[in-house]
mmCIF file of C-alpha atoms and ligand atoms in Angstrom:
data_model
loop_
_atom_site.group_PDB
_atom_site.id
_atom_site.type_symbol
_atom_site.label_atom_id
_atom_site.label_comp_id
_atom_site.label_asym_id
_atom_site.label_seq_id
_atom_site.Cartn_x
_atom_site.Cartn_y
_atom_site.Cartn_z
ATOM 1 C CA MET O 44 -0.294 -0.351 0.134
ATOM 2 C CA LYS O 45 1.426 3.370 -0.618
ATOM 3 C CA ILE O 46 0.280 5.945 1.871
ATOM 4 C CA VAL O 47 1.765 9.348 2.210
ATOM 5 C CA LEU O 48 3.567 10.682 5.317
ATOM 6 C CA ALA O 49 1.863 14.115 5.935
ATOM 7 C CA THR O 50 4.999 16.154 7.767
ATOM 8 C CA ARG O 51 7.746 18.036 5.742
ATOM 9 C CA ASN O 52 9.927 17.498 8.889
ATOM 10 C CA ARG O 53 13.092 16.135 7.923
ATOM 11 C CA LYS O 54 13.664 14.417 11.062
ATOM 12 C CA LYS O 55 9.937 13.398 11.214
ATOM 13 C CA VAL O 56 10.209 11.550 7.924
ATOM 14 C CA GLU O 57 13.568 9.356 9.273
ATOM 15 C CA GLU O 58 11.838 8.904 12.914
ATOM 16 C CA PHE O 59 9.131 6.955 10.748
ATOM 17 C CA GLN O 60 11.205 5.278 7.919
ATOM 18 C CA ARG O 61 12.640 3.850 10.695
ATOM 19 C CA VAL O 62 9.939 2.545 12.656
ATOM 20 C CA LEU O 63 8.364 0.940 9.640
ATOM 21 C CA VAL O 64 11.412 -0.480 7.804
ATOM 22 C CA GLY O 65 9.762 -4.424 6.832
ATOM 23 C CA ALA O 66 5.993 -3.101 6.980
ATOM 24 C CA PRO O 67 4.364 -4.069 4.189
ATOM 25 C CA LEU O 68 3.947 -0.142 2.578
ATOM 26 C CA GLN O 69 5.853 2.327 0.457
ATOM 27 C CA LEU O 70 6.745 5.163 2.057
ATOM 28 C CA LEU O 71 5.712 9.404 0.254
ATOM 29 C CA ASP O 72 6.571 12.175 1.899
ATOM 30 C CA LEU O 73 4.944 15.614 1.933
ATOM 31 C CA ARG O 74 8.184 16.731 0.227
ATOM 32 C CA GLY O 75 6.801 14.946 -3.156
ATOM 33 C CA TYR O 76 3.315 17.618 -2.778
ATOM 34 C CA PRO O 77 4.774 21.267 -3.099
ATOM 35 C CA ASP O 78 1.339 22.312 -3.853
ATOM 36 C CA ALA O 79 -0.399 20.658 -1.028
ATOM 37 C CA PRO O 80 -2.168 23.139 1.568
ATOM 38 C CA GLU O 81 -0.773 23.667 4.918
ATOM 39 C CA VAL O 82 -2.972 21.811 7.575
ATOM 40 C CA VAL O 83 -3.307 24.871 10.566
ATOM 41 C CA GLU O 84 -3.095 22.710 13.717
ATOM 42 C CA ASP O 85 -5.936 24.602 15.680
ATOM 43 C CA GLY O 86 -7.729 21.361 17.463
ATOM 44 C CA THR O 87 -7.475 21.073 21.115
ATOM 45 C CA THR O 88 -5.818 17.963 21.051
ATOM 46 C CA PHE O 89 -3.361 15.805 19.201
ATOM 47 C CA THR O 90 -7.035 13.219 17.682
ATOM 48 C CA GLU O 91 -8.083 16.140 16.387
ATOM 49 C CA ASN O 92 -5.140 17.229 14.618
ATOM 50 C CA ALA O 93 -3.870 14.068 13.829
ATOM 51 C CA VAL O 94 -6.753 13.320 11.946
ATOM 52 C CA LYS O 95 -7.513 16.214 10.486
ATOM 53 C CA LYS O 96 -3.953 15.832 8.714
ATOM 54 C CA ALA O 97 -4.479 12.496 7.721
ATOM 55 C CA LEU O 98 -7.934 13.422 6.064
ATOM 56 C CA GLN O 99 -6.355 17.016 4.639
ATOM 57 C CA VAL O 100 -3.586 15.059 2.942
ATOM 58 C CA ALA O 101 -5.692 12.463 1.576
ATOM 59 C CA ARG O 102 -7.841 14.298 -0.192
ATOM 60 C CA PHE O 103 -5.609 16.160 -1.432
ATOM 61 C CA THR O 104 -3.693 13.711 -3.067
ATOM 62 C CA GLY O 105 -6.421 10.771 -2.672
ATOM 63 C CA LEU O 106 -4.200 8.488 -1.587
ATOM 64 C CA PRO O 107 -4.066 6.932 2.171
ATOM 65 C CA ALA O 108 -2.511 9.422 4.264
ATOM 66 C CA LEU O 109 -0.909 9.233 7.971
ATOM 67 C CA ALA O 110 -0.035 12.086 10.443
ATOM 68 C CA ASP O 111 0.848 12.443 13.693
ATOM 69 C CA ASP O 112 -0.074 15.204 16.263
ATOM 70 C CA SER O 113 2.713 14.726 19.109
ATOM 71 C CA GLY O 114 3.999 16.806 21.881
ATOM 72 C CA LEU O 115 4.531 17.304 25.673
ATOM 73 C CA GLU O 116 2.664 17.625 29.089
ATOM 74 C CA VAL O 117 4.187 18.511 32.110
ATOM 75 C CA ASP O 118 1.650 17.549 35.214
ATOM 76 C CA ALA O 119 3.388 20.627 36.520
ATOM 77 C CA LEU O 120 2.213 23.221 34.052
ATOM 78 C CA GLY O 121 -1.282 21.860 34.094
ATOM 79 C CA ARG O 122 -0.671 19.085 31.083
ATOM 80 C CA ARG O 123 0.988 22.435 28.750
ATOM 81 C CA PRO O 124 2.921 22.956 25.719
ATOM 82 C CA GLY O 125 0.402 19.984 24.974
ATOM 83 C CA VAL O 126 -0.815 21.049 21.638
ATOM 84 C CA LEU O 127 1.325 24.058 21.543
ATOM 85 C CA SER O 128 4.364 21.932 21.938
ATOM 86 C CA ALA O 129 5.486 22.844 18.340
ATOM 87 C CA ARG O 130 5.066 27.094 18.885
ATOM 88 C CA TYR O 131 4.587 27.365 22.981
ATOM 89 C CA ALA O 132 7.413 29.964 23.108
ATOM 90 C CA GLY O 133 5.448 32.261 20.145
ATOM 91 C CA PRO O 134 4.648 31.836 16.423
ATOM 92 C CA GLY O 135 7.924 30.385 14.547
ATOM 93 C CA ALA O 136 9.711 29.833 17.842
ATOM 94 C CA LYS O 137 13.074 27.864 18.063
ATOM 95 C CA ASP O 138 12.714 23.791 19.510
ATOM 96 C CA ARG O 139 15.333 26.045 21.922
ATOM 97 C CA GLN O 140 13.515 28.510 22.868
ATOM 98 C CA ASN O 141 9.959 26.187 23.439
ATOM 99 C CA LEU O 142 12.319 23.902 25.833
ATOM 100 C CA GLU O 143 13.253 27.206 27.949
ATOM 101 C CA ARG O 144 10.114 28.507 28.416
ATOM 102 C CA VAL O 145 8.973 25.674 30.118
ATOM 103 C CA LEU O 146 12.615 25.064 31.940
ATOM 104 C CA VAL O 147 11.943 28.648 32.936
ATOM 105 C CA GLU O 148 8.457 27.744 34.018
ATOM 106 C CA LEU O 149 9.336 24.683 36.002
ATOM 107 C CA GLY O 150 11.485 26.874 37.470
ATOM 108 C CA GLU O 151 12.637 25.006 41.065
ATOM 109 C CA CYS O 152 10.305 22.733 41.190
ATOM 110 C CA PRO O 153 11.103 19.339 42.619
ATOM 111 C CA GLU O 154 12.203 16.881 41.058
ATOM 112 C CA LEU O 155 8.933 13.905 42.473
ATOM 113 C CA GLU O 156 6.991 16.826 40.658
ATOM 114 C CA ARG O 157 8.192 17.258 36.839
ATOM 115 C CA THR O 158 6.516 14.753 35.849
ATOM 116 C CA ALA O 159 5.898 14.741 31.791
ATOM 117 C CA ARG O 160 4.675 12.762 29.208
ATOM 118 C CA PHE O 161 5.091 12.565 25.002
ATOM 119 C CA VAL O 162 2.148 11.558 23.935
ATOM 120 C CA CYS O 163 1.955 10.535 19.924
ATOM 121 C CA VAL O 164 -1.522 9.959 18.081
ATOM 122 C CA LEU O 165 -1.302 8.444 14.656
ATOM 123 C CA ALA O 166 -4.711 9.067 11.768
ATOM 124 C CA VAL O 167 -4.327 7.229 8.907
ATOM 125 C CA ALA O 168 -6.806 8.362 6.955
ATOM 126 C CA ASP O 169 -8.246 7.472 3.515
ATOM 127 C CA ALA O 170 -9.465 9.747 0.319
ATOM 128 C CA SER O 171 -12.953 8.910 1.571
ATOM 129 C CA GLY O 172 -12.762 10.027 4.932
ATOM 130 C CA GLN O 173 -12.126 7.408 6.439
ATOM 131 C CA THR O 174 -9.956 7.878 9.892
ATOM 132 C CA GLN O 175 -8.288 5.846 12.016
ATOM 133 C CA THR O 176 -6.250 6.479 15.071
ATOM 134 C CA PHE O 177 -3.544 4.902 17.276
ATOM 135 C CA GLU O 178 -1.794 6.294 20.694
ATOM 136 C CA GLY O 179 1.528 6.188 21.966
ATOM 137 C CA VAL O 180 3.011 7.723 25.164
ATOM 138 C CA VAL O 181 5.732 7.740 26.895
ATOM 139 C CA GLU O 182 6.213 8.767 31.084
ATOM 140 C CA GLY O 183 9.081 10.966 31.836
ATOM 141 C CA ARG O 184 10.341 13.804 33.666
ATOM 142 C CA ILE O 185 11.645 16.756 32.978
ATOM 143 C CA ALA O 186 15.705 17.376 33.868
ATOM 144 C CA ARG O 187 16.525 21.359 35.564
ATOM 145 C CA THR O 188 19.027 21.439 32.453
ATOM 146 C CA PRO O 189 19.850 20.106 28.330
ATOM 147 C CA GLN O 190 21.308 16.761 28.004
ATOM 148 C CA GLY O 191 22.665 15.501 24.592
ATOM 149 C CA GLU O 192 22.252 16.394 21.276
ATOM 150 C CA ASN O 193 20.662 13.873 19.136
ATOM 151 C CA GLY O 194 16.458 13.761 17.898
ATOM 152 C CA PHE O 195 15.171 17.086 18.124
ATOM 153 C CA GLY O 196 12.015 19.688 20.431
ATOM 154 C CA TYR O 197 12.114 18.783 23.630
ATOM 155 C CA ASP O 198 14.278 15.813 24.008
ATOM 156 C CA PRO O 199 17.098 17.513 25.663
ATOM 157 C CA VAL O 200 15.292 17.818 29.150
ATOM 158 C CA PHE O 201 12.672 14.965 28.515
ATOM 159 C CA VAL O 202 13.973 11.522 30.785
ATOM 160 C CA PRO O 203 12.172 8.719 29.867
ATOM 161 C CA GLU O 204 10.874 6.744 33.313
ATOM 162 C CA GLY O 205 13.170 4.278 34.631
ATOM 163 C CA GLU O 206 16.328 6.385 32.950
ATOM 164 C CA GLY O 207 19.327 8.616 33.775
ATOM 165 C CA ARG O 208 19.377 9.974 30.269
ATOM 166 C CA SER O 209 17.952 12.572 28.268
ATOM 167 C CA PHE O 210 16.149 11.084 24.495
ATOM 168 C CA ALA O 211 18.887 13.210 23.711
ATOM 169 C CA GLU O 212 21.476 11.245 25.198
ATOM 170 C CA MET O 213 20.326 7.883 23.607
ATOM 171 C CA SER O 214 20.754 6.661 20.003
ATOM 172 C CA PRO O 215 17.918 6.301 17.082
ATOM 173 C CA ALA O 216 17.453 3.653 18.320
ATOM 174 C CA GLU O 217 17.163 4.348 21.929
ATOM 175 C CA LYS O 218 14.574 6.583 21.400
ATOM 176 C CA ASP O 219 12.501 4.669 18.681
ATOM 177 C CA ALA O 220 12.412 1.509 21.245
ATOM 178 C CA LEU O 221 10.627 3.686 23.683
ATOM 179 C CA SER O 222 9.841 6.763 22.749
ATOM 180 C CA HIS O 223 5.629 7.753 22.232
ATOM 181 C CA ARG O 224 5.724 7.515 18.110
ATOM 182 C CA GLY O 225 7.338 4.402 18.665
ATOM 183 C CA ARG O 226 4.570 2.997 20.554
ATOM 184 C CA ALA O 227 1.581 4.598 18.358
ATOM 185 C CA VAL O 228 3.548 2.879 15.206
ATOM 186 C CA ALA O 229 3.957 -0.645 16.968
ATOM 187 C CA ARG O 230 0.066 -0.175 17.077
ATOM 188 C CA PHE O 231 -0.685 0.733 13.357
ATOM 189 C CA VAL O 232 1.631 -1.917 12.406
ATOM 190 C CA ALA O 233 -0.022 -4.290 14.813
ATOM 191 C CA ALA O 234 -2.954 -3.569 12.781
ATOM 192 C CA LEU O 235 -1.630 -3.280 9.797
ATOM 193 C CA HIS O 236 -0.841 -7.352 9.982
ATOM 194 C CA GLY O 237 -4.033 -7.549 10.674
ATOM 195 C CA HIS O 238 -4.052 -8.022 14.333
ATOM 196 C CA VAL O 239 -6.414 -5.997 15.906
ATOM 197 C CA GLY O 240 -9.022 -3.996 13.938
ATOM 198 C CA PRO O 241 -8.521 -3.036 10.126
ATOM 199 C CA VAL O 242 -6.381 0.049 8.441
ATOM 200 C CA LEU O 243 -8.674 0.986 6.006
ATOM 201 C CA ALA O 244 -10.348 -2.161 4.762
HETATM 202 P P1 IMP K 287 4.059 17.891 15.740
HETATM 203 O O1 IMP K 287 2.587 16.713 16.061
HETATM 204 O O2 IMP K 287 4.377 18.223 14.724
HETATM 205 O O3 IMP K 287 2.050 19.712 15.940
HETATM 206 O O4 IMP K 287 5.350 18.411 16.566
HETATM 207 C C1 IMP K 287 4.870 18.262 18.076
HETATM 208 C C2 IMP K 287 5.738 19.387 18.472
HETATM 209 O O5 IMP K 287 5.751 18.305 20.162
HETATM 210 C C3 IMP K 287 7.912 19.177 17.670
HETATM 211 O O6 IMP K 287 7.873 20.664 17.553
HETATM 212 C C4 IMP K 287 8.252 19.065 19.149
HETATM 213 O O7 IMP K 287 8.356 20.599 19.812
HETATM 214 C C5 IMP K 287 7.245 18.043 19.941
HETATM 215 N N1 IMP K 287 7.294 16.389 20.308
HETATM 216 C C6 IMP K 287 6.901 15.877 19.254
HETATM 217 N N2 IMP K 287 7.354 14.658 19.734
HETATM 218 C C7 IMP K 287 8.710 15.152 20.068
HETATM 219 C C8 IMP K 287 9.996 14.170 19.861
HETATM 220 O O8 IMP K 287 9.904 12.768 20.079
HETATM 221 N N3 IMP K 287 10.819 14.090 21.207
HETATM 222 C C9 IMP K 287 10.324 15.738 20.966
HETATM 223 N N4 IMP K 287 9.630 16.666 20.724
HETATM 224 C C10 IMP K 287 8.948 16.584 20.122
#
């Protein structure tokens, strides 16, 4: 099955290629569709945004589309930045600025209260409007200072549960094995292989 990844983000495309290796899919992405309209991510939940992106891209390309919406929920910040993760420090903010805002807002918040999670919702849609979603979550905590150079976004300050290192200190394979996106994709792949409900039968 041909499927279009609803993203132009090279790092995300690489993560999807790694975790979907071996799946019975031919992966395309939006870099091959320069005229595809930008999707406005104005939903209040990850699911709403992921479904909107997948549907818009499926309708534009006429092919099944796979979209993800993901972000960081910090308990002490009332689960912010949440759906605002990509632009927490303002429109067009860089990863580093978003991460610094979280660190500043947490301030001296003690270790035990720095709990957080990454959430990823994957949505598959086809041009007829059918959709299906898959969720992955990884629990962890926010470090006091950024650590490591790998990954992207909030990786340098996110330490997964049971680990001493941040995602940015892990190899891509180590991150994939634990990550919210890795877990959501594993559910999607299980469905593709028919172990759970239909993927756009
Ligand atoms: P979107 O899913 O493209 O809307 O963006 C989600 C935002 O959440 C990204 O820009 C990052 O700031 C953050 N995010 C999502 N997944 C990850 C991850 O695996 N590591 C670090 N940050 C992430």
